[in-house]
Amino acid sequence: MYAIVDIAGKQFKVTQDQFVYAPLMAGEEGASVEFGNVLLIGDGDNVTVGTPGISGAKVAGKILGHVKGDKVIVFKKKRRKGFKKKNGHRQDFTKVQITGITQ
C-alpha cells in the first residue's frame, strides 16, 4: 500500500516504514505527526484518487530528527567587471518515518 501525501506544500509518495526528508516542521524528536491531506491511495490494482483530497484518509508518522541538507554553492560573476560573490546554503529538513496509512 502506498499513498501520495502533501506535506508542507510538497508531495511525497510514501509507504509504511519509509523515511522522508520533509521541509522543516515544528515538533520534537520522537513526537508523532499526522498528515490529513492525502491525494491518492494505491493498494495493488485498487487506486483511490481524491478531488483534491481523500476525506477520512490519514498518514501517520514519527519525527526522528531535524537535519540539514547538503551545502549548495551559489557563485555569481560578471565578466570584465571584477565582480565575484560566493555564498553557501544548507536547507533545513525534518526526518520523518511513516508509521501507517489509513483509508
PDB file of N, CA and C in Angstrom:
ATOM      1  N   MET A   1       0.847  -1.178   0.000  1.00  0.00           N
ATOM      2  CA  MET A   1       0.000   0.000   0.000  1.00  0.00           C
ATOM      3  C   MET A   1       0.889   1.237   0.000  1.00  0.00           C
ATOM      4  N   TYR A   2       0.522   2.204  -0.829  1.00  0.00           N
ATOM      5  CA  TYR A   2       1.254   3.452  -0.896  1.00  0.00           C
ATOM      6  C   TYR A   2       0.262   4.604  -0.942  1.00  0.00           C
ATOM      7  N   ALA A   3       0.766   5.799  -0.671  1.00  0.00           N
ATOM      8  CA  ALA A   3      -0.074   6.987  -0.697  1.00  0.00           C
ATOM      9  C   ALA A   3       0.752   8.160  -1.194  1.00  0.00           C
ATOM     10  N   ILE A   4       0.074   9.103  -1.815  1.00  0.00           N
ATOM     11  CA  ILE A   4       0.698  10.366  -2.173  1.00  0.00           C
ATOM     12  C   ILE A   4       0.106  11.410  -1.244  1.00  0.00           C
ATOM     13  N   VAL A   5       0.967  12.033  -0.448  1.00  0.00           N
ATOM     14  CA  VAL A   5       0.533  12.946   0.604  1.00  0.00           C
ATOM     15  C   VAL A   5       1.220  14.298   0.423  1.00  0.00           C
ATOM     16  N   ASP A   6       0.485  15.348   0.778  1.00  0.00           N
ATOM     17  CA  ASP A   6       1.008  16.708   0.704  1.00  0.00           C
ATOM     18  C   ASP A   6       1.530  17.090   2.088  1.00  0.00           C
ATOM     19  N   ILE A   7       2.843  17.317   2.183  1.00  0.00           N
ATOM     20  CA  ILE A   7       3.469  17.709   3.447  1.00  0.00           C
ATOM     21  C   ILE A   7       4.115  19.069   3.238  1.00  0.00           C
ATOM     22  N   ALA A   8       3.570  20.091   3.858  1.00  0.00           N
ATOM     23  CA  ALA A   8       4.103  21.458   3.804  1.00  0.00           C
ATOM     24  C   ALA A   8       4.281  21.950   2.371  1.00  0.00           C
ATOM     25  N   GLY A   9       3.302  21.662   1.503  1.00  0.00           N
ATOM     26  CA  GLY A   9       3.338  22.159   0.144  1.00  0.00           C
ATOM     27  C   GLY A   9       4.104  21.296  -0.838  1.00  0.00           C
ATOM     28  N   LYS A  10       4.689  20.197  -0.397  1.00  0.00           N
ATOM     29  CA  LYS A  10       5.403  19.287  -1.286  1.00  0.00           C
ATOM     30  C   LYS A  10       4.719  17.932  -1.251  1.00  0.00           C
ATOM     31  N   GLN A  11       4.679  17.261  -2.400  1.00  0.00           N
ATOM     32  CA  GLN A  11       4.015  15.967  -2.492  1.00  0.00           C
ATOM     33  C   GLN A  11       5.036  14.840  -2.431  1.00  0.00           C
ATOM     34  N   PHE A  12       4.736  13.815  -1.618  1.00  0.00           N
ATOM     35  CA  PHE A  12       5.620  12.677  -1.436  1.00  0.00           C
ATOM     36  C   PHE A  12       4.838  11.391  -1.654  1.00  0.00           C
ATOM     37  N   LYS A  13       5.450  10.427  -2.332  1.00  0.00           N
ATOM     38  CA  LYS A  13       4.886   9.085  -2.434  1.00  0.00           C
ATOM     39  C   LYS A  13       5.492   8.269  -1.300  1.00  0.00           C
ATOM     40  N   VAL A  14       4.643   7.798  -0.386  1.00  0.00           N
ATOM     41  CA  VAL A  14       5.141   7.143   0.818  1.00  0.00           C
ATOM     42  C   VAL A  14       4.535   5.750   0.962  1.00  0.00           C
ATOM     43  N   THR A  15       5.303   4.885   1.608  1.00  0.00           N
ATOM     44  CA  THR A  15       4.838   3.565   2.015  1.00  0.00           C
ATOM     45  C   THR A  15       5.129   3.420   3.506  1.00  0.00           C
ATOM     46  N   GLN A  16       4.606   2.370   4.092  1.00  0.00           N
ATOM     47  CA  GLN A  16       4.827   2.172   5.528  1.00  0.00           C
ATOM     48  C   GLN A  16       6.293   1.846   5.789  1.00  0.00           C
ATOM     49  N   ASP A  17       6.819   2.357   6.919  1.00  0.00           N
ATOM     50  CA  ASP A  17       8.205   2.176   7.374  1.00  0.00           C
ATOM     51  C   ASP A  17       9.228   2.843   6.452  1.00  0.00           C
ATOM     52  N   GLN A  18       8.820   3.864   5.723  1.00  0.00           N
ATOM     53  CA  GLN A  18       9.726   4.605   4.841  1.00  0.00           C
ATOM     54  C   GLN A  18      10.161   5.887   5.542  1.00  0.00           C
ATOM     55  N   PHE A  19      11.387   6.350   5.235  1.00  0.00           N
ATOM     56  CA  PHE A  19      11.896   7.611   5.755  1.00  0.00           C
ATOM     57  C   PHE A  19      11.702   8.696   4.711  1.00  0.00           C
ATOM     58  N   VAL A  20      11.242   9.876   5.144  1.00  0.00           N
ATOM     59  CA  VAL A  20      11.006  11.003   4.255  1.00  0.00           C
ATOM     60  C   VAL A  20      11.701  12.218   4.845  1.00  0.00           C
ATOM     61  N   TYR A  21      12.411  12.966   4.002  1.00  0.00           N
ATOM     62  CA  TYR A  21      13.008  14.221   4.424  1.00  0.00           C
ATOM     63  C   TYR A  21      12.076  15.343   3.967  1.00  0.00           C
ATOM     64  N   ALA A  22      11.210  15.795   4.863  1.00  0.00           N
ATOM     65  CA  ALA A  22      10.207  16.818   4.569  1.00  0.00           C
ATOM     66  C   ALA A  22      10.757  18.187   4.965  1.00  0.00           C
ATOM     67  N   PRO A  23      10.158  19.265   4.450  1.00  0.00           N
ATOM     68  CA  PRO A  23      10.568  20.603   4.905  1.00  0.00           C
ATOM     69  C   PRO A  23      10.409  20.729   6.419  1.00  0.00           C
ATOM     70  N   LEU A  24      11.169  21.627   7.004  1.00  0.00           N
ATOM     71  CA  LEU A  24      11.225  21.757   8.455  1.00  0.00           C
ATOM     72  C   LEU A  24       9.844  21.929   9.067  1.00  0.00           C
ATOM     73  N   MET A  25       9.540  21.093  10.073  1.00  0.00           N
ATOM     74  CA  MET A  25       8.260  21.128  10.775  1.00  0.00           C
ATOM     75  C   MET A  25       8.510  21.390  12.252  1.00  0.00           C
ATOM     76  N   ALA A  26       7.517  21.967  12.892  1.00  0.00           N
ATOM     77  CA  ALA A  26       7.589  22.152  14.336  1.00  0.00           C
ATOM     78  C   ALA A  26       7.331  20.802  15.009  1.00  0.00           C
ATOM     79  N   GLY A  27       8.039  20.528  16.068  1.00  0.00           N
ATOM     80  CA  GLY A  27       7.876  19.274  16.791  1.00  0.00           C
ATOM     81  C   GLY A  27       9.214  18.759  17.270  1.00  0.00           C
ATOM     82  N   GLU A  28       9.165  18.005  18.350  1.00  0.00           N
ATOM     83  CA  GLU A  28      10.388  17.470  18.929  1.00  0.00           C
ATOM     84  C   GLU A  28      10.654  16.066  18.404  1.00  0.00           C
ATOM     85  N   GLU A  29      11.876  15.593  18.637  1.00  0.00           N
ATOM     86  CA  GLU A  29      12.220  14.225  18.259  1.00  0.00           C
ATOM     87  C   GLU A  29      11.340  13.247  19.015  1.00  0.00           C
ATOM     88  N   GLY A  30      10.851  12.240  18.319  1.00  0.00           N
ATOM     89  CA  GLY A  30      10.008  11.230  18.935  1.00  0.00           C
ATOM     90  C   GLY A  30       8.527  11.573  18.919  1.00  0.00           C
ATOM     91  N   ALA A  31       8.174  12.790  18.548  1.00  0.00           N
ATOM     92  CA  ALA A  31       6.768  13.191  18.506  1.00  0.00           C
ATOM     93  C   ALA A  31       6.095  12.556  17.289  1.00  0.00           C
ATOM     94  N   SER A  32       4.821  12.222  17.446  1.00  0.00           N
ATOM     95  CA  SER A  32       4.080  11.659  16.319  1.00  0.00           C
ATOM     96  C   SER A  32       3.340  12.773  15.593  1.00  0.00           C
ATOM     97  N   VAL A  33       3.270  12.650  14.280  1.00  0.00           N
ATOM     98  CA  VAL A  33       2.585  13.628  13.449  1.00  0.00           C
ATOM     99  C   VAL A  33       1.587  12.897  12.565  1.00  0.00           C
ATOM    100  N   GLU A  34       0.576  13.633  12.120  1.00  0.00           N
ATOM    101  CA  GLU A  34      -0.460  13.052  11.269  1.00  0.00           C
ATOM    102  C   GLU A  34      -0.713  14.003  10.108  1.00  0.00           C
ATOM    103  N   PHE A  35      -0.704  13.468   8.909  1.00  0.00           N
ATOM    104  CA  PHE A  35      -0.931  14.261   7.708  1.00  0.00           C
ATOM    105  C   PHE A  35      -2.294  13.891   7.143  1.00  0.00           C
ATOM    106  N   GLY A  36      -3.175  14.885   7.043  1.00  0.00           N
ATOM    107  CA  GLY A  36      -4.535  14.623   6.597  1.00  0.00           C
ATOM    108  C   GLY A  36      -4.781  14.929   5.131  1.00  0.00           C
ATOM    109  N   ASN A  37      -3.829  15.561   4.465  1.00  0.00           N
ATOM    110  CA  ASN A  37      -4.029  15.935   3.067  1.00  0.00           C
ATOM    111  C   ASN A  37      -3.491  14.821   2.166  1.00  0.00           C
ATOM    112  N   VAL A  38      -4.247  13.719   2.076  1.00  0.00           N
ATOM    113  CA  VAL A  38      -3.859  12.563   1.266  1.00  0.00           C
ATOM    114  C   VAL A  38      -4.508  12.711  -0.108  1.00  0.00           C
ATOM    115  N   LEU A  39      -3.703  12.706  -1.156  1.00  0.00           N
ATOM    116  CA  LEU A  39      -4.200  12.939  -2.508  1.00  0.00           C
ATOM    117  C   LEU A  39      -4.552  11.655  -3.246  1.00  0.00           C
ATOM    118  N   LEU A  40      -3.864  10.551  -2.936  1.00  0.00           N
ATOM    119  CA  LEU A  40      -4.077   9.296  -3.643  1.00  0.00           C
ATOM    120  C   LEU A  40      -3.659   8.147  -2.746  1.00  0.00           C
ATOM    121  N   ILE A  41      -4.404   7.047  -2.820  1.00  0.00           N
ATOM    122  CA  ILE A  41      -4.028   5.822  -2.111  1.00  0.00           C
ATOM    123  C   ILE A  41      -4.098   4.678  -3.108  1.00  0.00           C
ATOM    124  N   GLY A  42      -3.028   3.895  -3.168  1.00  0.00           N
ATOM    125  CA  GLY A  42      -2.979   2.739  -4.057  1.00  0.00           C
ATOM    126  C   GLY A  42      -2.697   1.479  -3.271  1.00  0.00           C
ATOM    127  N   ASP A  43      -3.475   0.433  -3.578  1.00  0.00           N
ATOM    128  CA  ASP A  43      -3.303  -0.861  -2.918  1.00  0.00           C
ATOM    129  C   ASP A  43      -3.451  -1.938  -3.989  1.00  0.00           C
ATOM    130  N   GLY A  44      -2.339  -2.300  -4.600  1.00  0.00           N
ATOM    131  CA  GLY A  44      -2.399  -3.269  -5.692  1.00  0.00           C
ATOM    132  C   GLY A  44      -3.074  -2.651  -6.904  1.00  0.00           C
ATOM    133  N   ASP A  45      -4.174  -3.262  -7.361  1.00  0.00           N
ATOM    134  CA  ASP A  45      -4.914  -2.736  -8.513  1.00  0.00           C
ATOM    135  C   ASP A  45      -5.943  -1.685  -8.112  1.00  0.00           C
ATOM    136  N   ASN A  46      -6.241  -1.553  -6.816  1.00  0.00           N
ATOM    137  CA  ASN A  46      -7.231  -0.576  -6.351  1.00  0.00           C
ATOM    138  C   ASN A  46      -6.539   0.763  -6.104  1.00  0.00           C
ATOM    139  N   VAL A  47      -6.932   1.780  -6.859  1.00  0.00           N
ATOM    140  CA  VAL A  47      -6.366   3.115  -6.701  1.00  0.00           C
ATOM    141  C   VAL A  47      -7.510   4.079  -6.422  1.00  0.00           C
ATOM    142  N   THR A  48      -7.397   4.831  -5.329  1.00  0.00           N
ATOM    143  CA  THR A  48      -8.396   5.825  -4.959  1.00  0.00           C
ATOM    144  C   THR A  48      -7.772   7.205  -5.124  1.00  0.00           C
ATOM    145  N   VAL A  49      -8.404   8.014  -5.969  1.00  0.00           N
ATOM    146  CA  VAL A  49      -7.908   9.353  -6.240  1.00  0.00           C
ATOM    147  C   VAL A  49      -8.862  10.353  -5.616  1.00  0.00           C
ATOM    148  N   GLY A  50      -8.317  11.327  -4.889  1.00  0.00           N
ATOM    149  CA  GLY A  50      -9.130  12.338  -4.239  1.00  0.00           C
ATOM    150  C   GLY A  50      -9.413  13.512  -5.149  1.00  0.00           C
ATOM    151  N   THR A  51     -10.385  14.317  -4.751  1.00  0.00           N
ATOM    152  CA  THR A  51     -10.737  15.509  -5.526  1.00  0.00           C
ATOM    153  C   THR A  51     -10.801  16.723  -4.620  1.00  0.00           C
ATOM    154  N   PRO A  52      -9.785  17.404  -4.213  1.00  0.00           N
ATOM    155  CA  PRO A  52      -8.375  17.077  -4.405  1.00  0.00           C
ATOM    156  C   PRO A  52      -7.842  16.100  -3.363  1.00  0.00           C
ATOM    157  N   GLY A  53      -8.518  15.954  -2.215  1.00  0.00           N
ATOM    158  CA  GLY A  53      -8.033  15.040  -1.188  1.00  0.00           C
ATOM    159  C   GLY A  53      -9.059  13.965  -0.888  1.00  0.00           C
ATOM    160  N   ILE A  54      -8.615  12.901  -0.239  1.00  0.00           N
ATOM    161  CA  ILE A  54      -9.495  11.808   0.160  1.00  0.00           C
ATOM    162  C   ILE A  54      -9.960  12.096   1.574  1.00  0.00           C
ATOM    163  N   SER A  55     -11.277  12.216   1.759  1.00  0.00           N
ATOM    164  CA  SER A  55     -11.799  12.528   3.091  1.00  0.00           C
ATOM    165  C   SER A  55     -11.663  11.310   3.999  1.00  0.00           C
ATOM    166  N   GLY A  56     -11.177  11.545   5.195  1.00  0.00           N
ATOM    167  CA  GLY A  56     -11.019  10.481   6.180  1.00  0.00           C
ATOM    168  C   GLY A  56      -9.693   9.742   6.095  1.00  0.00           C
ATOM    169  N   ALA A  57      -8.918   9.939   5.055  1.00  0.00           N
ATOM    170  CA  ALA A  57      -7.636   9.249   4.920  1.00  0.00           C
ATOM    171  C   ALA A  57      -6.554  10.022   5.671  1.00  0.00           C
ATOM    172  N   LYS A  58      -5.684   9.285   6.341  1.00  0.00           N
ATOM    173  CA  LYS A  58      -4.624   9.909   7.113  1.00  0.00           C
ATOM    174  C   LYS A  58      -3.347   9.096   6.972  1.00  0.00           C
ATOM    175  N   VAL A  59      -2.216   9.796   7.058  1.00  0.00           N
ATOM    176  CA  VAL A  59      -0.897   9.159   7.072  1.00  0.00           C
ATOM    177  C   VAL A  59      -0.242   9.555   8.382  1.00  0.00           C
ATOM    178  N   ALA A  60       0.152   8.562   9.164  1.00  0.00           N
ATOM    179  CA  ALA A  60       0.769   8.813  10.465  1.00  0.00           C
ATOM    180  C   ALA A  60       2.279   8.650  10.338  1.00  0.00           C
ATOM    181  N   GLY A  61       2.997   9.465  11.098  1.00  0.00           N
ATOM    182  CA  GLY A  61       4.449   9.407  11.074  1.00  0.00           C
ATOM    183  C   GLY A  61       5.040   9.754  12.421  1.00  0.00           C
ATOM    184  N   LYS A  62       6.346   9.589  12.500  1.00  0.00           N
ATOM    185  CA  LYS A  62       7.079   9.876  13.734  1.00  0.00           C
ATOM    186  C   LYS A  62       8.307  10.695  13.363  1.00  0.00           C
ATOM    187  N   ILE A  63       8.529  11.796  14.072  1.00  0.00           N
ATOM    188  CA  ILE A  63       9.679  12.650  13.805  1.00  0.00           C
ATOM    189  C   ILE A  63      10.929  12.002  14.399  1.00  0.00           C
ATOM    190  N   LEU A  64      11.926  11.771  13.544  1.00  0.00           N
ATOM    191  CA  LEU A  64      13.175  11.154  14.000  1.00  0.00           C
ATOM    192  C   LEU A  64      14.258  12.179  14.277  1.00  0.00           C
ATOM    193  N   GLY A  65      14.124  13.374  13.728  1.00  0.00           N
ATOM    194  CA  GLY A  65      15.120  14.404  13.989  1.00  0.00           C
ATOM    195  C   GLY A  65      15.050  15.516  12.967  1.00  0.00           C
ATOM    196  N   HIS A  66      15.753  16.601  13.290  1.00  0.00           N
ATOM    197  CA  HIS A  66      15.859  17.743  12.396  1.00  0.00           C
ATOM    198  C   HIS A  66      17.284  17.771  11.855  1.00  0.00           C
ATOM    199  N   VAL A  67      17.418  17.776  10.535  1.00  0.00           N
ATOM    200  CA  VAL A  67      18.725  17.689   9.900  1.00  0.00           C
ATOM    201  C   VAL A  67      18.869  18.808   8.869  1.00  0.00           C
ATOM    202  N   LYS A  68      20.101  18.971   8.379  1.00  0.00           N
ATOM    203  CA  LYS A  68      20.369  19.930   7.319  1.00  0.00           C
ATOM    204  C   LYS A  68      20.781  19.177   6.060  1.00  0.00           C
ATOM    205  N   GLY A  69      20.405  19.708   4.912  1.00  0.00           N
ATOM    206  CA  GLY A  69      20.752  19.099   3.636  1.00  0.00           C
ATOM    207  C   GLY A  69      22.183  19.404   3.248  1.00  0.00           C
ATOM    208  N   ASP A  70      22.567  18.940   2.077  1.00  0.00           N
ATOM    209  CA  ASP A  70      23.908  19.198   1.557  1.00  0.00           C
ATOM    210  C   ASP A  70      24.076  20.678   1.237  1.00  0.00           C
ATOM    211  N   LYS A  71      25.305  21.140   1.298  1.00  0.00           N
ATOM    212  CA  LYS A  71      25.584  22.541   1.005  1.00  0.00           C
ATOM    213  C   LYS A  71      25.504  22.792  -0.494  1.00  0.00           C
ATOM    214  N   VAL A  72      24.832  23.867  -0.842  1.00  0.00           N
ATOM    215  CA  VAL A  72      24.722  24.307  -2.230  1.00  0.00           C
ATOM    216  C   VAL A  72      25.523  25.587  -2.359  1.00  0.00           C
ATOM    217  N   ILE A  73      26.462  25.615  -3.303  1.00  0.00           N
ATOM    218  CA  ILE A  73      27.294  26.792  -3.526  1.00  0.00           C
ATOM    219  C   ILE A  73      26.646  27.670  -4.601  1.00  0.00           C
ATOM    220  N   VAL A  74      26.481  28.956  -4.275  1.00  0.00           N
ATOM    221  CA  VAL A  74      25.940  29.933  -5.215  1.00  0.00           C
ATOM    222  C   VAL A  74      27.084  30.882  -5.563  1.00  0.00           C
ATOM    223  N   PHE A  75      27.502  30.862  -6.829  1.00  0.00           N
ATOM    224  CA  PHE A  75      28.619  31.700  -7.271  1.00  0.00           C
ATOM    225  C   PHE A  75      28.135  32.621  -8.375  1.00  0.00           C
ATOM    226  N   LYS A  76      28.295  33.933  -8.162  1.00  0.00           N
ATOM    227  CA  LYS A  76      27.885  34.929  -9.149  1.00  0.00           C
ATOM    228  C   LYS A  76      29.126  35.676  -9.632  1.00  0.00           C
ATOM    229  N   LYS A  77      29.173  35.925 -10.932  1.00  0.00           N
ATOM    230  CA  LYS A  77      30.317  36.622 -11.510  1.00  0.00           C
ATOM    231  C   LYS A  77      29.845  37.426 -12.715  1.00  0.00           C
ATOM    232  N   LYS A  78      30.393  38.629 -12.841  1.00  0.00           N
ATOM    233  CA  LYS A  78      30.156  39.439 -14.031  1.00  0.00           C
ATOM    234  C   LYS A  78      31.505  39.629 -14.719  1.00  0.00           C
ATOM    235  N   ARG A  79      31.570  39.213 -15.935  1.00  0.00           N
ATOM    236  CA  ARG A  79      32.856  39.258 -16.636  1.00  0.00           C
ATOM    237  C   ARG A  79      33.296  40.694 -16.911  1.00  0.00           C
ATOM    238  N   ARG A  80      34.588  40.870 -16.837  1.00  0.00           N
ATOM    239  CA  ARG A  80      35.272  42.145 -17.104  1.00  0.00           C
ATOM    240  C   ARG A  80      34.905  43.248 -16.119  1.00  0.00           C
ATOM    241  N   LYS A  81      34.245  42.950 -15.042  1.00  0.00           N
ATOM    242  CA  LYS A  81      33.854  43.980 -14.067  1.00  0.00           C
ATOM    243  C   LYS A  81      34.559  43.797 -12.719  1.00  0.00           C
ATOM    244  N   GLY A  82      35.164  42.641 -12.514  1.00  0.00           N
ATOM    245  CA  GLY A  82      35.818  42.383 -11.237  1.00  0.00           C
ATOM    246  C   GLY A  82      34.838  42.019 -10.127  1.00  0.00           C
ATOM    247  N   PHE A  83      33.622  41.638 -10.498  1.00  0.00           N
ATOM    248  CA  PHE A  83      32.600  41.304  -9.503  1.00  0.00           C
ATOM    249  C   PHE A  83      32.504  39.801  -9.348  1.00  0.00           C
ATOM    250  N   LYS A  84      32.746  39.330  -8.115  1.00  0.00           N
ATOM    251  CA  LYS A  84      32.572  37.912  -7.792  1.00  0.00           C
ATOM    252  C   LYS A  84      31.941  37.827  -6.413  1.00  0.00           C
ATOM    253  N   LYS A  85      30.978  36.936  -6.266  1.00  0.00           N
ATOM    254  CA  LYS A  85      30.330  36.721  -4.969  1.00  0.00           C
ATOM    255  C   LYS A  85      30.072  35.231  -4.800  1.00  0.00           C
ATOM    256  N   LYS A  86      30.459  34.688  -3.660  1.00  0.00           N
ATOM    257  CA  LYS A  86      30.282  33.267  -3.387  1.00  0.00           C
ATOM    258  C   LYS A  86      29.495  33.115  -2.090  1.00  0.00           C
ATOM    259  N   ASN A  87      28.379  32.413  -2.158  1.00  0.00           N
ATOM    260  CA  ASN A  87      27.546  32.139  -0.985  1.00  0.00           C
ATOM    261  C   ASN A  87      27.275  30.647  -0.899  1.00  0.00           C
ATOM    262  N   GLY A  88      26.989  30.181   0.300  1.00  0.00           N
ATOM    263  CA  GLY A  88      26.583  28.797   0.512  1.00  0.00           C
ATOM    264  C   GLY A  88      25.238  28.753   1.210  1.00  0.00           C
ATOM    265  N   HIS A  89      24.531  27.629   1.035  1.00  0.00           N
ATOM    266  CA  HIS A  89      23.210  27.491   1.649  1.00  0.00           C
ATOM    267  C   HIS A  89      22.984  26.035   2.019  1.00  0.00           C
ATOM    268  N   ARG A  90      22.436  25.814   3.213  1.00  0.00           N
ATOM    269  CA  ARG A  90      22.038  24.475   3.646  1.00  0.00           C
ATOM    270  C   ARG A  90      20.593  24.534   4.094  1.00  0.00           C
ATOM    271  N   GLN A  91      19.737  23.746   3.450  1.00  0.00           N
ATOM    272  CA  GLN A  91      18.309  23.737   3.735  1.00  0.00           C
ATOM    273  C   GLN A  91      18.039  22.875   4.966  1.00  0.00           C
ATOM    274  N   ASP A  92      17.078  23.297   5.799  1.00  0.00           N
ATOM    275  CA  ASP A  92      16.669  22.533   6.974  1.00  0.00           C
ATOM    276  C   ASP A  92      15.561  21.555   6.597  1.00  0.00           C
ATOM    277  N   PHE A  93      15.687  20.316   7.078  1.00  0.00           N
ATOM    278  CA  PHE A  93      14.698  19.273   6.823  1.00  0.00           C
ATOM    279  C   PHE A  93      14.327  18.598   8.131  1.00  0.00           C
ATOM    280  N   THR A  94      13.194  17.911   8.111  1.00  0.00           N
ATOM    281  CA  THR A  94      12.773  17.069   9.217  1.00  0.00           C
ATOM    282  C   THR A  94      12.710  15.636   8.713  1.00  0.00           C
ATOM    283  N   LYS A  95      13.393  14.730   9.394  1.00  0.00           N
ATOM    284  CA  LYS A  95      13.363  13.320   9.001  1.00  0.00           C
ATOM    285  C   LYS A  95      12.164  12.663   9.681  1.00  0.00           C
ATOM    286  N   VAL A  96      11.258  12.120   8.851  1.00  0.00           N
ATOM    287  CA  VAL A  96      10.005  11.528   9.343  1.00  0.00           C
ATOM    288  C   VAL A  96       9.940  10.077   8.894  1.00  0.00           C
ATOM    289  N   GLN A  97       9.586   9.193   9.826  1.00  0.00           N
ATOM    290  CA  GLN A  97       9.342   7.793   9.474  1.00  0.00           C
ATOM    291  C   GLN A  97       7.833   7.597   9.397  1.00  0.00           C
ATOM    292  N   ILE A  98       7.358   7.058   8.286  1.00  0.00           N
ATOM    293  CA  ILE A  98       5.922   6.806   8.093  1.00  0.00           C
ATOM    294  C   ILE A  98       5.569   5.535   8.849  1.00  0.00           C
ATOM    295  N   THR A  99       4.610   5.654   9.778  1.00  0.00           N
ATOM    296  CA  THR A  99       4.242   4.506  10.606  1.00  0.00           C
ATOM    297  C   THR A  99       2.965   3.830  10.160  1.00  0.00           C
ATOM    298  N   GLY A 100       2.104   4.536   9.426  1.00  0.00           N
ATOM    299  CA  GLY A 100       0.870   3.889   8.993  1.00  0.00           C
ATOM    300  C   GLY A 100       0.077   4.740   8.020  1.00  0.00           C
ATOM    301  N   ILE A 101      -0.727   4.037   7.186  1.00  0.00           N
ATOM    302  CA  ILE A 101      -1.613   4.687   6.225  1.00  0.00           C
ATOM    303  C   ILE A 101      -3.012   4.147   6.474  1.00  0.00           C
ATOM    304  N   THR A 102      -3.954   5.031   6.771  1.00  0.00           N
ATOM    305  CA  THR A 102      -5.342   4.596   6.985  1.00  0.00           C
ATOM    306  C   THR A 102      -6.230   5.242   5.957  1.00  0.00           C
ATOM    307  N   GLN A 103      -7.231   4.496   5.517  1.00  0.00           N
ATOM    308  CA  GLN A 103      -8.111   4.978   4.452  1.00  0.00           C
ATOM    309  C   GLN A 103      -9.455   5.387   4.974  1.00  0.00           C
TER     310      GLN A 103
END
